[in-house]
XYZ file of C-alpha atoms in Angstrom:
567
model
C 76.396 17.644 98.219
C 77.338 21.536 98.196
C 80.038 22.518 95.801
C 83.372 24.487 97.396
C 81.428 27.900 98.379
C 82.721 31.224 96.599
C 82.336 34.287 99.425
C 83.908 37.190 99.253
C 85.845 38.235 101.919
C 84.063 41.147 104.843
C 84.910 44.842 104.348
C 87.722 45.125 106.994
C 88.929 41.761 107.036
C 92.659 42.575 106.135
C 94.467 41.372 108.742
C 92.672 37.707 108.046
C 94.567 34.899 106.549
C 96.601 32.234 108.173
C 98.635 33.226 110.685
C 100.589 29.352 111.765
C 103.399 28.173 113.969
C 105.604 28.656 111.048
C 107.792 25.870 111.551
C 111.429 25.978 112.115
C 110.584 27.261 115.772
C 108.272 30.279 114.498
C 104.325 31.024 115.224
C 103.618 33.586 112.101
C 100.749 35.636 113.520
C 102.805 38.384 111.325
C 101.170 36.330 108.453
C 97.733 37.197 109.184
C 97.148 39.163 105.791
C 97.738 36.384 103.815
C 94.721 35.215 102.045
C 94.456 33.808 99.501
C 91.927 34.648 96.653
C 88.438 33.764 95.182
C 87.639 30.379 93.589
C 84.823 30.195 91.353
C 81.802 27.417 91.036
C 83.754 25.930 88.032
C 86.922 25.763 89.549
C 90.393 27.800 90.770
C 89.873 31.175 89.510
C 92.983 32.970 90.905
C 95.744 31.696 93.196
C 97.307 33.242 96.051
C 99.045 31.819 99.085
C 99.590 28.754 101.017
C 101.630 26.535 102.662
C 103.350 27.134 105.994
C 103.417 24.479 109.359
C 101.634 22.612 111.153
C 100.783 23.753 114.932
C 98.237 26.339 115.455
C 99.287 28.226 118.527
C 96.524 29.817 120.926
C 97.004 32.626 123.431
C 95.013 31.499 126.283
C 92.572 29.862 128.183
C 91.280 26.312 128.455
C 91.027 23.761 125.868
C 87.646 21.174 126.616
C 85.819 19.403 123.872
C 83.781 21.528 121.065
C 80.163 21.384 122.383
C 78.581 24.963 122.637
C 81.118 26.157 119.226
C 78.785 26.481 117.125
C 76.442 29.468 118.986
C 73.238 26.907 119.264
C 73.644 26.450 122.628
C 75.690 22.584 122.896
C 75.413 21.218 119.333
C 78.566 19.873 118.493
C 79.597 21.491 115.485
C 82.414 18.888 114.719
C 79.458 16.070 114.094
C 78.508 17.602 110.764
C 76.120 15.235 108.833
C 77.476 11.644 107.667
C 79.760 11.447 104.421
C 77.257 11.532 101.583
C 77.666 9.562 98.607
C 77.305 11.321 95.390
C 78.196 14.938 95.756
C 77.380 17.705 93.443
C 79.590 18.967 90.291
C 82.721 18.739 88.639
C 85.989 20.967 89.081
C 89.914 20.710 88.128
C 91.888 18.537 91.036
C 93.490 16.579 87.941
C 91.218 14.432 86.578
C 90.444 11.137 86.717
C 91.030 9.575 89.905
C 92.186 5.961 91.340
C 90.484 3.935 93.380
C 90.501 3.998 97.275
C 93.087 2.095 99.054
C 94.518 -0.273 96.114
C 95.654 -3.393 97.247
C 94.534 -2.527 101.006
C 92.363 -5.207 102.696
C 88.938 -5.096 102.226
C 89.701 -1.478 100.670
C 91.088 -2.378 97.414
C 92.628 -4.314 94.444
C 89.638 -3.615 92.686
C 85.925 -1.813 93.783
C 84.916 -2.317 97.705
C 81.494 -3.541 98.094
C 78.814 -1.080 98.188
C 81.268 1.749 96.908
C 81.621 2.995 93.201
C 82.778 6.268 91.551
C 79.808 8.916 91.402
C 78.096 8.109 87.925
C 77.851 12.349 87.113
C 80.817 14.019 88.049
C 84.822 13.007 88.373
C 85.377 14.749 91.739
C 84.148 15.606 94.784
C 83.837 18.738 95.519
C 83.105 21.430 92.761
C 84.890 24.192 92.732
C 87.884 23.084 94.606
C 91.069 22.994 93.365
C 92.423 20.126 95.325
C 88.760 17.388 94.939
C 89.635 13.955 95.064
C 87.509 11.570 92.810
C 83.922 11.038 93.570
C 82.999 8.483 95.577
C 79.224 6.697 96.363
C 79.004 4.336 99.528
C 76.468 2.395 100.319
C 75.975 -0.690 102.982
C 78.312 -1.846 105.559
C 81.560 0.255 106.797
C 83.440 -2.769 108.657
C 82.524 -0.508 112.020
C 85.818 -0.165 114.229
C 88.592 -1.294 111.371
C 91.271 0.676 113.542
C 91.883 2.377 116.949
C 89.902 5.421 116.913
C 87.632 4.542 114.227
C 84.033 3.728 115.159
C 81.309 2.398 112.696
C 79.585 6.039 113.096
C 83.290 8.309 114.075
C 86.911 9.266 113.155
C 88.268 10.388 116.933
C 90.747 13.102 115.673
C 92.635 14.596 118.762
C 93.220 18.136 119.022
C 96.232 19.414 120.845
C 95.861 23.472 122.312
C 99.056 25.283 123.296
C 99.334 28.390 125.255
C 101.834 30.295 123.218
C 100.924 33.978 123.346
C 104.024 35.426 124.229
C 106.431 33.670 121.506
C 103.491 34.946 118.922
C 103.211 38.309 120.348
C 106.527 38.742 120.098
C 106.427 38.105 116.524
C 102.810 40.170 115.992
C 105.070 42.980 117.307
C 107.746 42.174 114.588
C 104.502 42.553 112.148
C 103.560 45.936 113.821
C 100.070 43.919 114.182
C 98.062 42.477 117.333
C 96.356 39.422 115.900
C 96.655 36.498 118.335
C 94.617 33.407 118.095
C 92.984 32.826 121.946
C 91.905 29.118 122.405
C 88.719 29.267 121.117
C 89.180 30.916 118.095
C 91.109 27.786 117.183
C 89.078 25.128 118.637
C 85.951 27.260 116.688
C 87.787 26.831 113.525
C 88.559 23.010 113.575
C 85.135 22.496 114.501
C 83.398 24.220 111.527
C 86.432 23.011 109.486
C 85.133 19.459 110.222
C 81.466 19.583 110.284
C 82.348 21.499 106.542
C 84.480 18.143 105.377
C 81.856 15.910 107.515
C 78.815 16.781 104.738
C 81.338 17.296 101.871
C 83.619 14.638 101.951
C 83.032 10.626 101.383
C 83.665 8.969 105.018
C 81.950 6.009 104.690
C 79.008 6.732 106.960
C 81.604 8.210 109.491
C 82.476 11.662 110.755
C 85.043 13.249 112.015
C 84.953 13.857 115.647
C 87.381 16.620 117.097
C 88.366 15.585 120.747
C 90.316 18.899 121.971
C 92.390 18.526 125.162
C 95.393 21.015 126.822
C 98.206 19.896 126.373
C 101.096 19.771 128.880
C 103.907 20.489 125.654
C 105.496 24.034 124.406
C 105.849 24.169 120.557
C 108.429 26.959 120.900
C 110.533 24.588 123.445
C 109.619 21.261 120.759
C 110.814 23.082 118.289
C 114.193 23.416 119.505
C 114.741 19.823 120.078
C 113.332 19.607 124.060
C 110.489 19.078 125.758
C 110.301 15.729 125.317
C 108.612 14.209 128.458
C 105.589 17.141 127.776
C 105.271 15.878 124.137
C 105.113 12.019 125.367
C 102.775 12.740 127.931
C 100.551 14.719 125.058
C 100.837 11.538 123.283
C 100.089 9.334 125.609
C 96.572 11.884 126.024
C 95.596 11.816 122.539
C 96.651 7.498 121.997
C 95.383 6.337 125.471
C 92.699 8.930 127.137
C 91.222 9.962 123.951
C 92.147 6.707 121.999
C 92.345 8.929 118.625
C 93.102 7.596 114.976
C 94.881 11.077 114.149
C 96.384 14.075 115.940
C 95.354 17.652 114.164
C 98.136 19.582 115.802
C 101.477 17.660 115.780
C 103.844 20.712 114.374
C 106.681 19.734 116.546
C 109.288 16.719 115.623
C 109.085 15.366 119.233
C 105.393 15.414 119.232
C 105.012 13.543 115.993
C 107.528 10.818 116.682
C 105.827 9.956 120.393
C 102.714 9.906 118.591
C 104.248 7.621 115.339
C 105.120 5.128 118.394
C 101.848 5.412 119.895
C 100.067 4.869 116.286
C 98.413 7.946 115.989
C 98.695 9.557 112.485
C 100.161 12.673 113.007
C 99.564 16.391 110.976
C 102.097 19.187 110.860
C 105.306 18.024 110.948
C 107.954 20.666 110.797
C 110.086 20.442 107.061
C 111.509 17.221 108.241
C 113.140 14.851 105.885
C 111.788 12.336 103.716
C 113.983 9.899 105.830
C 112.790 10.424 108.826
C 108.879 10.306 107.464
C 109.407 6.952 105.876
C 111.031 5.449 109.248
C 107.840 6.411 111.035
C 105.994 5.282 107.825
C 102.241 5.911 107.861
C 101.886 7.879 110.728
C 103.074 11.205 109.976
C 101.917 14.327 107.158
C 102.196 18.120 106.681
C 101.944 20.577 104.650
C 105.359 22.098 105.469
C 107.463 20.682 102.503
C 109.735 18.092 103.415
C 113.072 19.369 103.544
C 114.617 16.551 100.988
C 112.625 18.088 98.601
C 113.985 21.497 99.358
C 117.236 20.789 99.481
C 116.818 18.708 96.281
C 114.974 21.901 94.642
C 117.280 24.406 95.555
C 120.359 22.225 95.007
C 119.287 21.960 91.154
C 118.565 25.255 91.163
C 121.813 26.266 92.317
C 123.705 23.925 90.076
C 121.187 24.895 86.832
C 122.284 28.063 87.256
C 124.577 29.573 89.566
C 127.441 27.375 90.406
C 130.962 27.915 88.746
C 129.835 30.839 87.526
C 130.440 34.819 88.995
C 128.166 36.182 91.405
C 126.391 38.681 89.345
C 123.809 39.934 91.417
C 125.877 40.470 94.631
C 126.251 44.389 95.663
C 129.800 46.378 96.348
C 132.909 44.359 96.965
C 131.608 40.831 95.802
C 129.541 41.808 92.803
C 131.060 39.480 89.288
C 134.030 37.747 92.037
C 133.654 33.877 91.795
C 130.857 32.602 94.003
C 131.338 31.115 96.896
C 128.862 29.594 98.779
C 127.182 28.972 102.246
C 124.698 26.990 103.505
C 122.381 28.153 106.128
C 119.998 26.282 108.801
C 118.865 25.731 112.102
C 121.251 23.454 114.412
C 118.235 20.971 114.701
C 119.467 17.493 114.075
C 116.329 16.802 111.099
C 117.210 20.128 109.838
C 121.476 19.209 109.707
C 120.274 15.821 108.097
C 118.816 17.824 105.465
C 121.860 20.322 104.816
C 123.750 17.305 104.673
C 121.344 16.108 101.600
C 122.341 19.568 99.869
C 125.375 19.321 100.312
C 126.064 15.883 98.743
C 123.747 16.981 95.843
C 126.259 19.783 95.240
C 128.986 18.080 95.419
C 127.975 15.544 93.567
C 127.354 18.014 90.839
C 130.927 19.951 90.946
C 129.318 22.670 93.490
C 132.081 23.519 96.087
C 130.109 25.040 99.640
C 132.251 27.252 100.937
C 130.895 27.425 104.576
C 128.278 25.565 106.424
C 126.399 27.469 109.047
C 123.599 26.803 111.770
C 122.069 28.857 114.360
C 119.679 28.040 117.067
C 116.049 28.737 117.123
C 116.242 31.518 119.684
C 114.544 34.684 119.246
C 116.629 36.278 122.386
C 119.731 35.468 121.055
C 119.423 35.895 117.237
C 120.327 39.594 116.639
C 123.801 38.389 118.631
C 124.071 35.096 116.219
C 123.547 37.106 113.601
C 126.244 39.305 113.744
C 128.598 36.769 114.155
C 127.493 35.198 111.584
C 127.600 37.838 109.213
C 131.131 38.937 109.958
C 132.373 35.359 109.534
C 130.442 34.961 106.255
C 132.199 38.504 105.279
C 135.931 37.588 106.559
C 135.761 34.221 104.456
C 134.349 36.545 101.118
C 130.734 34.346 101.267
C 128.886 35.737 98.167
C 126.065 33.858 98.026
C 123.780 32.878 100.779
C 121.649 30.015 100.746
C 119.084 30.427 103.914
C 117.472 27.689 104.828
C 115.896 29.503 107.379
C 112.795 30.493 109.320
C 111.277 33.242 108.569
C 112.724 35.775 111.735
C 116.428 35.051 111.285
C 116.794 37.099 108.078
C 115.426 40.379 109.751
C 118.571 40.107 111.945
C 121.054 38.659 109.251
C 119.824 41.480 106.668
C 120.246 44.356 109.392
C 123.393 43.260 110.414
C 124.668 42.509 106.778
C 123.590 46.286 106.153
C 125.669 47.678 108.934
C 128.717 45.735 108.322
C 128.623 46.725 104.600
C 128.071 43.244 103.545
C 126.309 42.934 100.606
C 125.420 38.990 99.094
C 123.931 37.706 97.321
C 120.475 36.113 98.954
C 119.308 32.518 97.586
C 115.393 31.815 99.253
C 114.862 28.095 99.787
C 110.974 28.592 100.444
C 110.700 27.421 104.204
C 108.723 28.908 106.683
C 106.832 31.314 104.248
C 110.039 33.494 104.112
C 108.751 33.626 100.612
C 105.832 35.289 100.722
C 105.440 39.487 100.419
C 104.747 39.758 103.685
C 107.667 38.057 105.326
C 110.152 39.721 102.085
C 108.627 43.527 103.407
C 110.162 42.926 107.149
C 113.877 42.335 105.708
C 116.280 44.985 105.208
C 115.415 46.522 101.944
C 118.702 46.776 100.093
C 119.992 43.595 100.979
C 116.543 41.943 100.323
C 116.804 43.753 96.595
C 119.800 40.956 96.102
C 117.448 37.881 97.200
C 116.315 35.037 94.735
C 115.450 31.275 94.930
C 112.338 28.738 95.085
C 109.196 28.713 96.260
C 106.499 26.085 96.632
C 103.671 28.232 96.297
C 101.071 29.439 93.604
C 101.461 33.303 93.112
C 99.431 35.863 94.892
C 96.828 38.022 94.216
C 94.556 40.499 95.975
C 93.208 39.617 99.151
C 89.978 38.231 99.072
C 88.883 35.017 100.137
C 90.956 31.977 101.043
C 88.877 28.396 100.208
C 89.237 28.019 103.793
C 87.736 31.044 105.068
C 85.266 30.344 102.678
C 84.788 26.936 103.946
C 84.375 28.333 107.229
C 82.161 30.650 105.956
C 79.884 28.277 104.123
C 79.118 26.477 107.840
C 79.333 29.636 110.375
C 78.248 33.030 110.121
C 81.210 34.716 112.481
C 84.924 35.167 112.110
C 87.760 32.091 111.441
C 90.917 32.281 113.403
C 93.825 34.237 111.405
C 95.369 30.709 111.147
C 92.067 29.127 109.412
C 93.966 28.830 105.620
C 96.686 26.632 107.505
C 93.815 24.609 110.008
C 92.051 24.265 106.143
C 94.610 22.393 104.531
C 95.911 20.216 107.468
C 92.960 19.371 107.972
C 91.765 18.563 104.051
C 94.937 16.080 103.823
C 93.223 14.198 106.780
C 89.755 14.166 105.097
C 91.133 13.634 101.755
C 93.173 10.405 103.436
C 89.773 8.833 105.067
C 87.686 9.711 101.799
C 90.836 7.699 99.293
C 90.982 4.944 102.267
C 87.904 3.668 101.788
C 85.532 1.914 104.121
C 88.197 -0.248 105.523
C 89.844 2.400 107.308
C 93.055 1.802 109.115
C 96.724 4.101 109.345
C 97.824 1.379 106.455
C 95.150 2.090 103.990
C 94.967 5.873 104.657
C 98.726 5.826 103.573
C 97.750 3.536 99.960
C 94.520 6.228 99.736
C 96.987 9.561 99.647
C 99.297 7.411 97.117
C 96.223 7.068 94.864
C 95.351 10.451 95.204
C 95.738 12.251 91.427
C 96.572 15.324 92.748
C 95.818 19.326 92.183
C 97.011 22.691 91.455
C 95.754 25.610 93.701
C 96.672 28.146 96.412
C 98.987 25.660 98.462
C 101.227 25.026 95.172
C 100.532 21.335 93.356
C 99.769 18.522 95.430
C 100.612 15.371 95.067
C 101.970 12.106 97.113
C 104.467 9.667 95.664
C 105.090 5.953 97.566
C 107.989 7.679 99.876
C 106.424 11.412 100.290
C 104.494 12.191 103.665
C 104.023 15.871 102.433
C 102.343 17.003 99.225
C 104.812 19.426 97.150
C 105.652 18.512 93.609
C 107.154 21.435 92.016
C 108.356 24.861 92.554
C 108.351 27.842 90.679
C 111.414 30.793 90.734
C 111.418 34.011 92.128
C 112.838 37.640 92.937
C 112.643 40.433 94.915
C 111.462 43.823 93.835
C 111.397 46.282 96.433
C 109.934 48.524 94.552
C 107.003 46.397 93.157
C 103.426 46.917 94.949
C 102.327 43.969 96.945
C 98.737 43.111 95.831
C 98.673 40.960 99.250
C 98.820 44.417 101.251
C 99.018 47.076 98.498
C 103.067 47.818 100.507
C 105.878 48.044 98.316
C 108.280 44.900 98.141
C 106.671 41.946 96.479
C 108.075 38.684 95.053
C 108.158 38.655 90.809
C 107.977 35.187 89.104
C 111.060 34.103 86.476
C 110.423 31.893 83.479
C 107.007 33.669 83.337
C 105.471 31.477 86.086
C 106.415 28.080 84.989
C 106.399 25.500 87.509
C 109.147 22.310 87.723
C 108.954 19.579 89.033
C 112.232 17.686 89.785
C 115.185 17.602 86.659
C 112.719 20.114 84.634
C 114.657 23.133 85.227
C 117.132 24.136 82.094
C 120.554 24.915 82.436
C 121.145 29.038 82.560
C 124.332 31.127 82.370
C 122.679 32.873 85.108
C 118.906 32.903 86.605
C 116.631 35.061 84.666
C 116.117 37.067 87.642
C 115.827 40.737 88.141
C 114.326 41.602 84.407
């Protein structure tokens, strides 16, 4: 078993990264410089950035199944070689590990016949941050324990949108042309899985990708329609495929047709923990689940901003009371979630001021905006907590700057709005006043990501931008079959990710208690320095970590007369 390979990144590979549908209605080619950086042989070496959603858009073309990827003329490059038992190494994922599947039939309660941790090394894969345990496997697999599970295959269904003119549009925003075509995506997922196929414990099974067109929009999911396209995806990827997991479910309509078809799910768009658990096991991301955020930036704001004067505002608010306003899209999971915040505040003695939404409409934004902004500005709003996707600021910080409104700007880490890259498109000035949460590790030059690397380590050619976000939607799917067991089924995938022990790396620390569906477990606190150098880009404007880089996880973070922001 290979350990996590350590490349270095191809002069002129700058605009490489991960370039997602950034959820809340949002496909980030703009985010195609964000990679994050080396990891040694023994383990993380330097962090840089993650997170982000779950769809990975493609321009155009065709979608068909992967033969002929993988430039030998037909192989299939998703087939990969079977799960091997006792992989190479040791590295720093957290530790010891559980077992697969407790208390699953015939996957736990105690050791699964034929299976036992690897007698030379705690974790799987050396070098990688996020290893689960080591696992051998020998003997019988229990064949076809599930729909979609074979004694020799996972069937993992693989959903390909035509999106190029929502992500151009945002490229543009970038001043970059990077857009993923079809291929480039169906290319990745297929090296992606033959790379977790030899690397991963599956039990004498593979993953195989199954990639079909689909009939849906993300852009038009995303804003709560498109329903009858995302059921008749579904129905594709349950019924014509007959697939144990979906790859590309980064809309909330998509993921709840396929929850009631029984297809696990990947990518769900910072929905609530709520509306996981009702669809309970069918549905993951990597998009932090917006309980947690508003739970994170609600003791944040209560720690250390509430009843207290807003000191970091600009001209005609700076030191007056604060008073505050809540910010998100008009989706119904996303109000569900500002209602969470605002009961957390309230419950603490935090009066919100205003609550706003907007719709998830480029075309109309720059108009919402400004409305917005002279509402907020009337009713003497001085701090803004944005809840947002990453696009809406660029309009809400231009038009705050013409109307001479100048709040204070609270970042609740969706949609990578807190990354450099995102902070560098927003007005300047304004943008010197922002502060919050974010989810992920810090970041440092831009090398390699572990999944370009990953990529690298099977192909020779070039990832799609979005291959960091196809790499870690696609490792919680091979980390759930490698914790389920033999015995694999949607039930005991669930109890495998709940035994998981967790690591810290480029994505922020992972982890998955009995009611969380996506993996965040602590946040750190930032600012804005528009002055700083970037070492993502080597641009000025770059996020600075408070409490020199500590990390919290839930009730950790002290009381503060005010955030040590700004220093």
């Amino acid at each position: 078993m290979q350990p996590h390979p350590n490349l270095p990144s191809p002069t002129g590979r700058v605009l490489r990264g991960y370039a997602p549908v950034a959820i809340l209605g949002v496909l980030f080619a703009l985010m195609a410089a964000t990679v994050p950086s080396t990891y040694s042989d023994q383990g993380l070496a330097t962090t840089g950035s993650g997170g982000g959603s779950g769809s990975f858009e493609a321009g155009s073309g065709s979608a068909s199944d992967s033969s002929g990827l993988d430039g030998t003329g037909g192989a299939d490059p998703a087939a990969g070689t079977d799960g091997a038992s006792g992989t190479e190494g040791a590295a720093a994922a957290g530790g010891a590990a559980g077992t697969p599947a407790e208390g699953a039939a015939g996957g736990g309660g105690g050791p699964v016949a034929g299976q036992q941790p690897c007698a030379d090394r705690p974790v799987q894969i050396p070098g990688d941050p996020y290893s689960p345990p080591c696992f051998e496997f020998s003997g019988d697999n229990g064949g076809a324990t599930a729909k979609g599970v074979t004694p020799e295959e996972v069937i993992v269904s693989a959903r390909i949108l035509n999106e190029k003119g929502f992500q151009q549009t945002l490229a543009t925003l970038a001043g970059a042309d990077i857009v993923d075509g079809p291929e480039d995506v169906k290319r990745t997922i297929a090296a992606l899985a033959e790379y977790f196929n030899s690397r991963m414990q599956f039990y004498g099974r593979k993953m195989a990708i199954k990639f079909y067109d689909g009939k849906g929009s993300g852009v038009n999911e995303l804003q709560g329609a498109g329903q009858a396209e995302a059921e008749a995806d579904a129905i594709t990827a349950a019924e014509e495929i007959g697939a144990f997991a979906e790859i590309n479910a980064g809309s909330a309509p998509f993921a709840d047709a396929l929850a009631r078809k029984q297809v696990i799910a990947f990518g769900t768009p910072y929905l609530s923990r709520n509306w996981h658990v009702d669809r309970r096991p069918y549905n993951w991301s990597v998009a932090t689940d917006c309980s947690i955020i508003v739970e994170s930036v609600g003791e944040f704001a209560n720690q250390t901003l509430a009843n207290k004067p807003a000191v970091f505002a600009g001209d005609g608010l700076k030191d007056k009371p604060r008073k505050f306003a809540f910010f998100s899209p008009e989706n119904p999971w996303y109000v569900d979630c500002v209602d969470q915040g605002i009961a957390i505040a309230e419950a603490a003695g935090t009066k919100v001021d205003q609550r706003v939404t907007y719709r998830l409409d480029i075309d109309s934004m720059s108009n919402q905006a400004a409305s917005i902004i002279t509402k907020l500005k009337s009713e003497g709003i001085t701090t803004i907590l944005c809840g947002c996707d990453p696009i809406m600021p660029i309009f809400l910080t231009t038009k705050a700057a013409e109307q001479g409104y100048n709040p204070e700007w609270v970042v609740a880490g969706t949609a990578l709005s807190d990354i450099d890259l995102v902070g560098q498109l927003y007005d300047q000035d304004q943008w010197s006043r922002a502060f919050g949460v974010s989810y992920l590790s810090s970041f440092l030059p831009i090398e390699s990501g572990i999944g370009y690397s990953a990529y690298k380590s099977v192909r020779n050619d070039e990832p799609a931008f979005a291959v960091e976000t196809i790499y870690s939607q696609m490792y919680q799917l091979a980390l759930g079959i490698h914790m389920a067991g033999p015995n694999l089924t949607p039930e005991t995938y669930e109890q495998g990710m709940f035994a998981y022990p967790g690591g810290t790396g480029p994505f922020g620390t992972w982890g998955f208690d009995s009611d969380s569906y996506t993996p965040t477990q602590d946040y750190r606190v930032i600012w804005w320095d528009p002055e700083a150098v970037s070492p993502m880009n080597s641009k000025r404007g770059a996020y600075i970590e408070a409490y020199d880089g500590r990390r919290f996880k839930k009730g950790e973070l002290p009381a503060a007369d005010q955030p040590p922001v700004f220093r």
